[in-house]
Tab-separated table of C-alpha atoms in Angstrom:
chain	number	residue	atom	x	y	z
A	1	UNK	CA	206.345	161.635	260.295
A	2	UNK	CA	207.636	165.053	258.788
A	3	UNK	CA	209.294	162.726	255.975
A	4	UNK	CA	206.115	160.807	255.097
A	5	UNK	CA	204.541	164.024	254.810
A	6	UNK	CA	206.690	165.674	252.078
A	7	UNK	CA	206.536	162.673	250.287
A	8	UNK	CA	202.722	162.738	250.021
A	9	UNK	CA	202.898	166.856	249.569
A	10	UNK	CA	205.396	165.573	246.908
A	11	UNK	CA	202.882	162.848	245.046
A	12	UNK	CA	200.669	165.479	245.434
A	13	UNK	CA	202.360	168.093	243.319
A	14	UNK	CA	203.429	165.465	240.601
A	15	UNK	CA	199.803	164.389	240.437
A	16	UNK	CA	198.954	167.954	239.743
A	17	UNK	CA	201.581	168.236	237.193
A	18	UNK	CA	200.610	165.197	235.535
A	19	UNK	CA	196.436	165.573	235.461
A	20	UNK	CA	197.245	169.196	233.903
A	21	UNK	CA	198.889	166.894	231.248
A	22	UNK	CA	196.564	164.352	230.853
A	23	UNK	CA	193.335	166.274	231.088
A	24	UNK	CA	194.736	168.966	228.525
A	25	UNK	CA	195.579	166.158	225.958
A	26	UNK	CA	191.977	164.604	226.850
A	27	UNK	CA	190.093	167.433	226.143
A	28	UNK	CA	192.277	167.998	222.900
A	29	UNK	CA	190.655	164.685	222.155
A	30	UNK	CA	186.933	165.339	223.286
A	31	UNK	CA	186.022	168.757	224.966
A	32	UNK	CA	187.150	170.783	227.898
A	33	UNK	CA	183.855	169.930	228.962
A	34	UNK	CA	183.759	166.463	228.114
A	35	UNK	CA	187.479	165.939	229.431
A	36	UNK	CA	186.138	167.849	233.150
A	37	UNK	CA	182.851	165.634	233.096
A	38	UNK	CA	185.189	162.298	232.462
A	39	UNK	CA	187.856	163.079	234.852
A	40	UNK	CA	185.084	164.295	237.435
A	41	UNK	CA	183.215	160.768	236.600
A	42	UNK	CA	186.091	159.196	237.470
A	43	UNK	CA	186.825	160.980	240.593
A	44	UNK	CA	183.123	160.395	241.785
A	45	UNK	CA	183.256	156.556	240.936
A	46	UNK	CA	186.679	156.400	243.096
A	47	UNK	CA	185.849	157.867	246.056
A	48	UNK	CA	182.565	156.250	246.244
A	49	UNK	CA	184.203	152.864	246.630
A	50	UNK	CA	186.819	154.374	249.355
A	51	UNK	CA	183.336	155.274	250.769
A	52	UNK	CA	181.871	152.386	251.202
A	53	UNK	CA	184.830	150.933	252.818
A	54	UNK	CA	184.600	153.240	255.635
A	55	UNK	CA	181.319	152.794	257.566
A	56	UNK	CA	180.617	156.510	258.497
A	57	UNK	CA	177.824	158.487	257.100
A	58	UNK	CA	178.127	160.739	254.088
A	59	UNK	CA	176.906	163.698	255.862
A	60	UNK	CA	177.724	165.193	259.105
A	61	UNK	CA	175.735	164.368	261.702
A	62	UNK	CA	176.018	168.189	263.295
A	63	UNK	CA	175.089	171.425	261.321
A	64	UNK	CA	177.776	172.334	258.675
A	65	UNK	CA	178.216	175.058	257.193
A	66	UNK	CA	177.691	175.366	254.094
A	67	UNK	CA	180.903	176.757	252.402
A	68	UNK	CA	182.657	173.487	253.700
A	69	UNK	CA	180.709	171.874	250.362
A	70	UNK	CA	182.681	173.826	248.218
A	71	UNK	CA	185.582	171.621	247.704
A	72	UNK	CA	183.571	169.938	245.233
A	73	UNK	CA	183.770	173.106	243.221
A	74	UNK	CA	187.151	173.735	243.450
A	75	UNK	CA	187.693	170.293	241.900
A	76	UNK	CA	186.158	171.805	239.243
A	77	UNK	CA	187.933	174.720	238.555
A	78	UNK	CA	190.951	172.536	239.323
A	79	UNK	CA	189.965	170.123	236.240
A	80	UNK	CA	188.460	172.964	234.100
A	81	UNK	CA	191.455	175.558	234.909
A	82	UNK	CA	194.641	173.048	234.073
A	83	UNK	CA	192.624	171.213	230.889
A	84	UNK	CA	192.933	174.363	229.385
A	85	UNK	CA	196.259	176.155	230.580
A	86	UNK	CA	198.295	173.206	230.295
A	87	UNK	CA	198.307	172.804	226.563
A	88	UNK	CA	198.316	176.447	226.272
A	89	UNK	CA	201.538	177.395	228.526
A	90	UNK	CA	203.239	174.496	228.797
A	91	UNK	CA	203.341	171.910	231.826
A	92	UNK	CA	206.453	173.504	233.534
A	93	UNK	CA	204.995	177.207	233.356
A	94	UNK	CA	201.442	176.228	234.052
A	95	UNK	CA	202.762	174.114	237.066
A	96	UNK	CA	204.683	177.380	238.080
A	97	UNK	CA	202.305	179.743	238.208
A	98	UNK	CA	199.708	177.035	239.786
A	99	UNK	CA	202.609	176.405	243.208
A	100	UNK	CA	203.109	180.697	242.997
A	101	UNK	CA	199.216	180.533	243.450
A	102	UNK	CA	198.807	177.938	245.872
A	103	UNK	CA	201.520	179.360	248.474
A	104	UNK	CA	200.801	183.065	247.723
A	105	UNK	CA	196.766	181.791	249.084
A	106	UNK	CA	198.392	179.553	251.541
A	107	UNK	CA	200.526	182.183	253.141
A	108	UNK	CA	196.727	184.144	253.211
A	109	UNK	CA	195.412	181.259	254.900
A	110	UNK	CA	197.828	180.759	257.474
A	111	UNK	CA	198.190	184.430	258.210
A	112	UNK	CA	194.327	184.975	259.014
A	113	UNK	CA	194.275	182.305	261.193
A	114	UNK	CA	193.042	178.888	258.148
A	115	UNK	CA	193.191	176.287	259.781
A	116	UNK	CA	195.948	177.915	262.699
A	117	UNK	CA	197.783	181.334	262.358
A	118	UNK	CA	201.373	180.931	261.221
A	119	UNK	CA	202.227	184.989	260.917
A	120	UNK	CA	203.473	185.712	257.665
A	121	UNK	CA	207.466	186.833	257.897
A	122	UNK	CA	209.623	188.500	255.560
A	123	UNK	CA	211.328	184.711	254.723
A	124	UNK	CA	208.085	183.533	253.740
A	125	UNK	CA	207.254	186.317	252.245
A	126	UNK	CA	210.394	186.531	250.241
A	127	UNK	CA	209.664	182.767	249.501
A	128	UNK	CA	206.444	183.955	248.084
A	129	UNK	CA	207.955	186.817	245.622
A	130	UNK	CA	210.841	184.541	244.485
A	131	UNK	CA	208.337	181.622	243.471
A	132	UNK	CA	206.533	184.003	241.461
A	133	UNK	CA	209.307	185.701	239.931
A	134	UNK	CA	210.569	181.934	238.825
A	135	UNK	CA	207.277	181.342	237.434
A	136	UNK	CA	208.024	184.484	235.102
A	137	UNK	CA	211.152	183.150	234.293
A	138	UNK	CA	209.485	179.566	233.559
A	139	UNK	CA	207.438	181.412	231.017
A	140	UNK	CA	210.096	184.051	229.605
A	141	UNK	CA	210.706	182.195	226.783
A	142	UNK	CA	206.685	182.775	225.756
A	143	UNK	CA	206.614	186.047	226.987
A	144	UNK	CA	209.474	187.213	224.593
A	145	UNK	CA	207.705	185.215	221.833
């Protein structure tokens, strides 16, 4: 099971990689804003018809709160955020800062206790600081420039 799941964390990171690509050459094309909206279309359209395939109601049937609606948002930013950096940094430094970001707010996460506490240590702390110092050096050569 552990294998199946790097392999989808995997997909997931070259997915990122690739939509900061993609969306950043479509909104070269278009507009940031026209590139988000077309991408978010798309998005909408797709998971509408994994939806329908799975016969449980849209909303919860028990109160939610209402921060848990904010992924939506996020997807956003996501779209937004990597439309714009992507062309401007380049894929491998945008891509580098975006994983230093994700596990420095992961490491967050798990330490408070989202969605279990895992205690920060000094490895994965170390593994934070050395991902974000290679993100640096992914972008040294436009930082000298």
């Amino acid at each position: 099971m552990i294998v199946l799941l790097i392999a989808l964390a995997l997909v997931t990171g070259i997915c990122v990689c690739l939509q900061g690509v993609t969306n950043g050459a479509l909104a070269a094309r278009t507009s940031l804003f026209a590139a988000v909206f077309l991408n978010g279309l798309v998005v909408a359209v797709g998971t509408f018809l994994l939806w329908l395939s799975d016969r449980r109601p849209l909303l919860a049937s028990e109160p939610t709160p209402w921060f848990l609606y904010l992924g939506g948002l996020y997807g956003i930013a996501i779209l937004g955020c990597a439309a714009f950096v992507f062309p401007r940094l380049g894929a491998g430094a945008a891509t580098a800062f975006v994983v230093a970001a994700q596990l420095v707010s992961a490491l967050a996460l798990d330490h408070v206790g989202v969605p279990h506490r895992i205690p920060v240590t000094g490895a994965r702390l170390a593994g934070g600081v050395l991902l974000l110092v290679g993100a640096v050096l992914v972008l040294w050569p436009k930082l000298r420039g």
